[in-house]
PDB file of C-alpha atoms in Angstrom:
ATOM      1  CA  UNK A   1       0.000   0.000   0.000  1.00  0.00           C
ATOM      2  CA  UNK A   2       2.563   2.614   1.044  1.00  0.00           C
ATOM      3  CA  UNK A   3       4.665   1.579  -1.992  1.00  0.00           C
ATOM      4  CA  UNK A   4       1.848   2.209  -4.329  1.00  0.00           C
ATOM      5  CA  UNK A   5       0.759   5.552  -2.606  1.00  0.00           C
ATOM      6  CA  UNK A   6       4.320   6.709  -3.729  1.00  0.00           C
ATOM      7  CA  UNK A   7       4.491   5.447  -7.248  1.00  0.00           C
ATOM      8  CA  UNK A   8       0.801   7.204  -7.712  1.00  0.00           C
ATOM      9  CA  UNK A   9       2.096  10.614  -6.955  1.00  0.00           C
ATOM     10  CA  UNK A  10       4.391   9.792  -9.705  1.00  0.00           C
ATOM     11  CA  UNK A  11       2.355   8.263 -11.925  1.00  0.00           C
ATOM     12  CA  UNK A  12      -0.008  11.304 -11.891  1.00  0.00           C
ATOM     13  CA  UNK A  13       2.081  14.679 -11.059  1.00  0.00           C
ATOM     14  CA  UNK A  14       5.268  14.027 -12.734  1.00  0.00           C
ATOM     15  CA  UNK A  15       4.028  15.379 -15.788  1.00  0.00           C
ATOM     16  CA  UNK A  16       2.064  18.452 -14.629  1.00  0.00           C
ATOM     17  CA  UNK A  17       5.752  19.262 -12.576  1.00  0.00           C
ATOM     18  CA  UNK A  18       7.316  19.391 -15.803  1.00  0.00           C
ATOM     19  CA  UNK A  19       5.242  21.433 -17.211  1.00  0.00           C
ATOM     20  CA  UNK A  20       5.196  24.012 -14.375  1.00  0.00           C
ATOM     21  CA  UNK A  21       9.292  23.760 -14.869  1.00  0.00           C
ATOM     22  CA  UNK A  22       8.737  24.913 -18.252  1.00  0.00           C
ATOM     23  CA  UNK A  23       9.442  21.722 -19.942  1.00  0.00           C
ATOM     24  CA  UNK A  24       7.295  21.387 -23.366  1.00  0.00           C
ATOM     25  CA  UNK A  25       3.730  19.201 -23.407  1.00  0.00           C
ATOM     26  CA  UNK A  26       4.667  16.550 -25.430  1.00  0.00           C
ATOM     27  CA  UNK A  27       8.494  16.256 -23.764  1.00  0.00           C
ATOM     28  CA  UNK A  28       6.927  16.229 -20.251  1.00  0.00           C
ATOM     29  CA  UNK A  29       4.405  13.252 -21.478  1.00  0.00           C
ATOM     30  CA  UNK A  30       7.645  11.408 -22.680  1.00  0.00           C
ATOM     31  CA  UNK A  31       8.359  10.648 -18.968  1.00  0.00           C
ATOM     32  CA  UNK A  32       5.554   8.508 -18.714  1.00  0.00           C
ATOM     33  CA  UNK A  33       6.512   6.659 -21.217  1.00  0.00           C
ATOM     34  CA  UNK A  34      10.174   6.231 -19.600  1.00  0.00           C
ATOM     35  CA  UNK A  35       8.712   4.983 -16.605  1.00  0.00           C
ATOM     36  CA  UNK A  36       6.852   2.252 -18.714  1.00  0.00           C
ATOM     37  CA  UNK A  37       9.746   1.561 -20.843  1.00  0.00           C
ATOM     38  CA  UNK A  38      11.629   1.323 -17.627  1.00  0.00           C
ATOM     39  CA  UNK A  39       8.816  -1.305 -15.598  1.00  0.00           C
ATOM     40  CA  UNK A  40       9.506  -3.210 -18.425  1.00  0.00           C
ATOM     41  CA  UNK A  41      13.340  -3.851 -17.948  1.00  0.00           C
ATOM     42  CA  UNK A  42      12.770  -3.651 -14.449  1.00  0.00           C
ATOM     43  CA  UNK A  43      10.650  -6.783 -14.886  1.00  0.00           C
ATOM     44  CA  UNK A  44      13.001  -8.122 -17.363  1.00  0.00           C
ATOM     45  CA  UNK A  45      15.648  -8.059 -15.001  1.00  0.00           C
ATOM     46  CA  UNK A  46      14.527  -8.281 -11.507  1.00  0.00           C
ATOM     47  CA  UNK A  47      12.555 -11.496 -12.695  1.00  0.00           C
ATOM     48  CA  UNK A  48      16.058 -13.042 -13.866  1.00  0.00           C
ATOM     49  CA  UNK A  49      18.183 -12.066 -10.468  1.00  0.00           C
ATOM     50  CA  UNK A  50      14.593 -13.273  -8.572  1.00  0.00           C
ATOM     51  CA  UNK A  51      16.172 -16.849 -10.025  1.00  0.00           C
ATOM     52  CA  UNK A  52      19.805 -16.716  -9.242  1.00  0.00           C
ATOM     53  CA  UNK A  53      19.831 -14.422  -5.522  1.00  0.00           C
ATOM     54  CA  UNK A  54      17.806 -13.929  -2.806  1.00  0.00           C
ATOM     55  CA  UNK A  55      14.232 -12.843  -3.871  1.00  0.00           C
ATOM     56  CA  UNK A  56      13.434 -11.212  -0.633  1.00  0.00           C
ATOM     57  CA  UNK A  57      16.332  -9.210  -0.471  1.00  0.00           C
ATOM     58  CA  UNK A  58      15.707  -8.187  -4.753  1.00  0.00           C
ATOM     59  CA  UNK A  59      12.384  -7.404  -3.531  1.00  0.00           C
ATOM     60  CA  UNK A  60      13.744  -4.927  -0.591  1.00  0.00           C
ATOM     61  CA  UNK A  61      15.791  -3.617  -3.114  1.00  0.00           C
ATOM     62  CA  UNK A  62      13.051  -2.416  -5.542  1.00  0.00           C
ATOM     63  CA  UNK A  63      11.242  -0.806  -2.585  1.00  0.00           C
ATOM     64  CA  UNK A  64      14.539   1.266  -1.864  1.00  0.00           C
ATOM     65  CA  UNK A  65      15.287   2.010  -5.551  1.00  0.00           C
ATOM     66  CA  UNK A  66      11.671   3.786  -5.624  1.00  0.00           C
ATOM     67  CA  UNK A  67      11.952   5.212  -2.144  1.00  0.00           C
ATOM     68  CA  UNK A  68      15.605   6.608  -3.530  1.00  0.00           C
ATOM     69  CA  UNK A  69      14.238   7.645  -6.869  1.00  0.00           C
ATOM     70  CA  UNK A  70      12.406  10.741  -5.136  1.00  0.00           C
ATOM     71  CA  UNK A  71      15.689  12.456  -4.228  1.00  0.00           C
ATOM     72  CA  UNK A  72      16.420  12.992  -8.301  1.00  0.00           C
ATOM     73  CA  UNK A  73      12.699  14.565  -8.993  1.00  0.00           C
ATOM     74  CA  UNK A  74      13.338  16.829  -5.333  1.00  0.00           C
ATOM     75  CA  UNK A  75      16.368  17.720  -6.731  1.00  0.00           C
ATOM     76  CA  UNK A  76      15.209  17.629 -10.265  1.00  0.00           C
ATOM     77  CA  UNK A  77      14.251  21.575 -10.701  1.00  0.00           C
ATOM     78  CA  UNK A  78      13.994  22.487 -14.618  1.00  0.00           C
ATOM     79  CA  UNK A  79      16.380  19.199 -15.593  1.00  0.00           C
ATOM     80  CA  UNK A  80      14.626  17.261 -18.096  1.00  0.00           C
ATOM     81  CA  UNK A  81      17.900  14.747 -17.784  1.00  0.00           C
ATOM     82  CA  UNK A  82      17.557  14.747 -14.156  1.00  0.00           C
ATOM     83  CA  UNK A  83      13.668  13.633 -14.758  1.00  0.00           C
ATOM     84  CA  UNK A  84      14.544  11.706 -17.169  1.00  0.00           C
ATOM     85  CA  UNK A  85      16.789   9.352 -14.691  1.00  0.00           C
ATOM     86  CA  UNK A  86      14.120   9.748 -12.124  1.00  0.00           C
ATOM     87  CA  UNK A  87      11.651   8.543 -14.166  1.00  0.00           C
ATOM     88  CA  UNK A  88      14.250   5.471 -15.474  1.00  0.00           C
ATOM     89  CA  UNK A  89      15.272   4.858 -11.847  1.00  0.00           C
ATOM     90  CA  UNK A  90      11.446   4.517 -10.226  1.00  0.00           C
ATOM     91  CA  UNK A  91      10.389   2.749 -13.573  1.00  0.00           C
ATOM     92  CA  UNK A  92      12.995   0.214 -12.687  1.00  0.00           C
ATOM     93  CA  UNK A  93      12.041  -0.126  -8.816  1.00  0.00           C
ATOM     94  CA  UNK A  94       8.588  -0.733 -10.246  1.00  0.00           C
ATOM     95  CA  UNK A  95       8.764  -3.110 -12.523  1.00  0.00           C
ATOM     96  CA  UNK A  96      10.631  -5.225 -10.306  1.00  0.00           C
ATOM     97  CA  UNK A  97       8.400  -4.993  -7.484  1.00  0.00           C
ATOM     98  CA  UNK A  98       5.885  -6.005  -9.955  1.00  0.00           C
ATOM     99  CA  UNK A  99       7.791  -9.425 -11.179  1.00  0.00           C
ATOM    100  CA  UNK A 100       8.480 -10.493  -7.631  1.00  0.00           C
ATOM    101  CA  UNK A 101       5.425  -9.738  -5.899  1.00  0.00           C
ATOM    102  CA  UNK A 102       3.794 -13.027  -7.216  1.00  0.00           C
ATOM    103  CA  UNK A 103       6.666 -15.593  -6.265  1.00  0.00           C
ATOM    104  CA  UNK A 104       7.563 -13.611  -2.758  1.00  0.00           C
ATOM    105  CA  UNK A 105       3.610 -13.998  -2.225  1.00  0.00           C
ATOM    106  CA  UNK A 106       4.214 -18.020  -2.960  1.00  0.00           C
ATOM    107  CA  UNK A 107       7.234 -18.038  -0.923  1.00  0.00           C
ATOM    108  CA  UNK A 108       5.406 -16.301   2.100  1.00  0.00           C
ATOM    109  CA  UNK A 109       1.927 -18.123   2.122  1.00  0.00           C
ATOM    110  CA  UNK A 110       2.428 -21.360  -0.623  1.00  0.00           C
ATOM    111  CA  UNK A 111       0.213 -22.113  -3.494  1.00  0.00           C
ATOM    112  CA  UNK A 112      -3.007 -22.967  -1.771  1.00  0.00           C
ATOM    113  CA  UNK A 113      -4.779 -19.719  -2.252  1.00  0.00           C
ATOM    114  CA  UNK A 114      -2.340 -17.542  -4.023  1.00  0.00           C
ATOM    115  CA  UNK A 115      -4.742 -16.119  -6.199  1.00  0.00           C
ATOM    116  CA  UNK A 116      -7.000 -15.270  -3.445  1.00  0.00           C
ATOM    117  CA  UNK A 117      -3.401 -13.558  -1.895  1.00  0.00           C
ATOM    118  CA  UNK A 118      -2.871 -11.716  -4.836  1.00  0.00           C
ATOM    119  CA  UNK A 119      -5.985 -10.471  -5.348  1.00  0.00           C
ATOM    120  CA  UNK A 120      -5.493  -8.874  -1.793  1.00  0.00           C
ATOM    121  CA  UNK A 121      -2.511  -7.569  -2.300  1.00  0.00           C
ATOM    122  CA  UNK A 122      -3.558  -6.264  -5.820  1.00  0.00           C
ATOM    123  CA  UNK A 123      -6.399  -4.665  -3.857  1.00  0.00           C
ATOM    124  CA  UNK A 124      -4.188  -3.116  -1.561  1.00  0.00           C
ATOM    125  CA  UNK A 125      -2.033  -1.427  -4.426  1.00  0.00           C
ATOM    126  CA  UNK A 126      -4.988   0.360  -5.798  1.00  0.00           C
ATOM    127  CA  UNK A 127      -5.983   1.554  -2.213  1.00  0.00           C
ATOM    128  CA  UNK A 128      -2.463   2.989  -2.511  1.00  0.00           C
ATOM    129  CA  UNK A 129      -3.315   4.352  -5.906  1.00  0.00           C
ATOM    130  CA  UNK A 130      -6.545   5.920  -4.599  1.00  0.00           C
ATOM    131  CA  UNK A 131      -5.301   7.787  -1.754  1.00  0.00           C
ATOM    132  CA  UNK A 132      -1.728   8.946  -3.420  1.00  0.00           C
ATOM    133  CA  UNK A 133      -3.346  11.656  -5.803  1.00  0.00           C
ATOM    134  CA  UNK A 134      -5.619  13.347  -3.539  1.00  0.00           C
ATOM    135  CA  UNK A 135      -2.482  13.289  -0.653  1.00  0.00           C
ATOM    136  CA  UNK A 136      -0.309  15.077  -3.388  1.00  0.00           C
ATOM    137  CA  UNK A 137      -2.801  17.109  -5.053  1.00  0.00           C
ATOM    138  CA  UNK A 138      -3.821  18.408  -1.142  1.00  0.00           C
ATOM    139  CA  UNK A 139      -0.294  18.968  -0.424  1.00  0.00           C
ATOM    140  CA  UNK A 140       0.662  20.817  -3.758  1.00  0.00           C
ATOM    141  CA  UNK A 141      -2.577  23.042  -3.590  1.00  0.00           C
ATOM    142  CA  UNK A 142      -1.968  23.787   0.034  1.00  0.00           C
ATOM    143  CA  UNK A 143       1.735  24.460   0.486  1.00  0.00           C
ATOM    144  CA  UNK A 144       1.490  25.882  -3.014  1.00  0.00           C
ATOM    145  CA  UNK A 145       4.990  23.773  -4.287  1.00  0.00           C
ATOM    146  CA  UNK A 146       5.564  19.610  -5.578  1.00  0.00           C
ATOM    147  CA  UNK A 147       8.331  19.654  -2.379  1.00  0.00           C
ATOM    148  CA  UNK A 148       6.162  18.644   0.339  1.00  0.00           C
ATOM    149  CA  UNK A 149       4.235  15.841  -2.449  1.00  0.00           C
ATOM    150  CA  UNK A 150       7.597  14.481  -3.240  1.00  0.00           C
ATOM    151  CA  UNK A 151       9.010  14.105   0.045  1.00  0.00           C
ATOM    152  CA  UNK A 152       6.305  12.788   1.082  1.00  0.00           C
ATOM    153  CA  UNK A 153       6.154  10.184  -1.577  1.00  0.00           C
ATOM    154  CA  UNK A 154      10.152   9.301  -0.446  1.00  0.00           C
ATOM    155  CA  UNK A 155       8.913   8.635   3.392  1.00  0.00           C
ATOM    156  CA  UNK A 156       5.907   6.127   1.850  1.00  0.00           C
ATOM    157  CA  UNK A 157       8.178   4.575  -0.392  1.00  0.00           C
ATOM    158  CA  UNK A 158      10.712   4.276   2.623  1.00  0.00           C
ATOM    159  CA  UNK A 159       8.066   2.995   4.982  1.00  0.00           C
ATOM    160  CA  UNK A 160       7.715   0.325   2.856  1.00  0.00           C
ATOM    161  CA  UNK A 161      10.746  -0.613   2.695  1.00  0.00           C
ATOM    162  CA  UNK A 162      11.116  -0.711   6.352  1.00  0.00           C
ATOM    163  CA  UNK A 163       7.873  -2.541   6.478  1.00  0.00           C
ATOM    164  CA  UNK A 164       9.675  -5.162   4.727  1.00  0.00           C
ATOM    165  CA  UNK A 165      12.496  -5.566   7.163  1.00  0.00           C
ATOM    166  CA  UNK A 166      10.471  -8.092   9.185  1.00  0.00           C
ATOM    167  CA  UNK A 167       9.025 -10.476   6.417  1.00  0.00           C
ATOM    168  CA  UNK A 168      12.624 -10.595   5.617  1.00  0.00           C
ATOM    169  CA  UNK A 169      13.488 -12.037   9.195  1.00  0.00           C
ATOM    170  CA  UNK A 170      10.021 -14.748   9.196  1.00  0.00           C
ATOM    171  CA  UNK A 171      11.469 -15.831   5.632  1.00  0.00           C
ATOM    172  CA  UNK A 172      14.730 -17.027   7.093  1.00  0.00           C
ATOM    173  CA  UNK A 173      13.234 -18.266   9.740  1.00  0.00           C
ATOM    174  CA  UNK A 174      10.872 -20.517   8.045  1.00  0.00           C
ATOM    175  CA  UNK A 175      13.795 -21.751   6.039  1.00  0.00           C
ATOM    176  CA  UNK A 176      16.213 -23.448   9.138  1.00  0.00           C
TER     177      UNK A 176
END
């Protein structure tokens, strides 16, 4: 959930930001497309390292590659390079949460039910994705500035990192 509240700031004032930096219509759309370009080797790649490391630990990782991705947009300004490597960097984090979600579920809870499991936890990403936009959009209309949205988005994306720390610990438990 907190993962997905940060992606949907993203997802929905990234390109509205560039345009208030002056960045051109059609150049500030582009980023959208880098972030899907970006879930896709993110998915690619994560998916192949899920087989040969520890999944748990690639999983942690894509939490803290989109929780880390906010500092480049904070920092971002007018730099359509810099937004362009934010929006290559979360893309990334993404799609690899995406391609290990499903096998960490397996790991954590076993077949029996898994679609039931990932129905739930698909659930719980678009509960994230309905209360990210409104958060942002109330913090950029109120504080009149994307700083307090973005940061914000960082500490979710944190927080779920964090929140992972202790699945982490019942996974190697479970396995001695």
């Amino acid at each position: 959930l907190a993962n997905t509240v940060a992606l949907f700031f993203a997802f929905v004032f990234l390109v509205p930001y560039a345009r208030a930096q002056g960045i051109p219509e059609v150049t500030a759309a582009s980023l959208m497309g880098i972030i899907g370009g970006a879930s896709i080797a993110g998915r690619l790649i994560f998916g192949a390292l899920g087989d040969k490391i520890s999944r748990i630990r690639l999983f942690q990782t894509t939490f803290l590659i989109v929780a880390l991705s906010f500092a480049l947009w904070l920092f971002a300004a007018n730099s359509f390079l810099l937004l362009v490597l934010f929006a290559s960097i979360l893309g990334a984090g993404y799609g690899g949460f995406i391609a290990l979600s499903p096998v960490i579920n397996a790991e954590l809870f076993g077949l029996v039910g898994l679609g039931s499991i990932l129905g739930a936890m698909y659930t719980a990403a678009g509960i994230g994705g309905l209360i990210g936009p409104p958060l942002a959009g109330y913090l950029i209309d109120t504080t009149g500035s994307y700083t307090p949205a973005i940061i914000a988005a960082m500490i979710f994306g944190f927080i779920s990192f964090l929140l992972l720390i202790p699945v982490e610990r019942h996974m190697k438990r479970q396995v001695q």
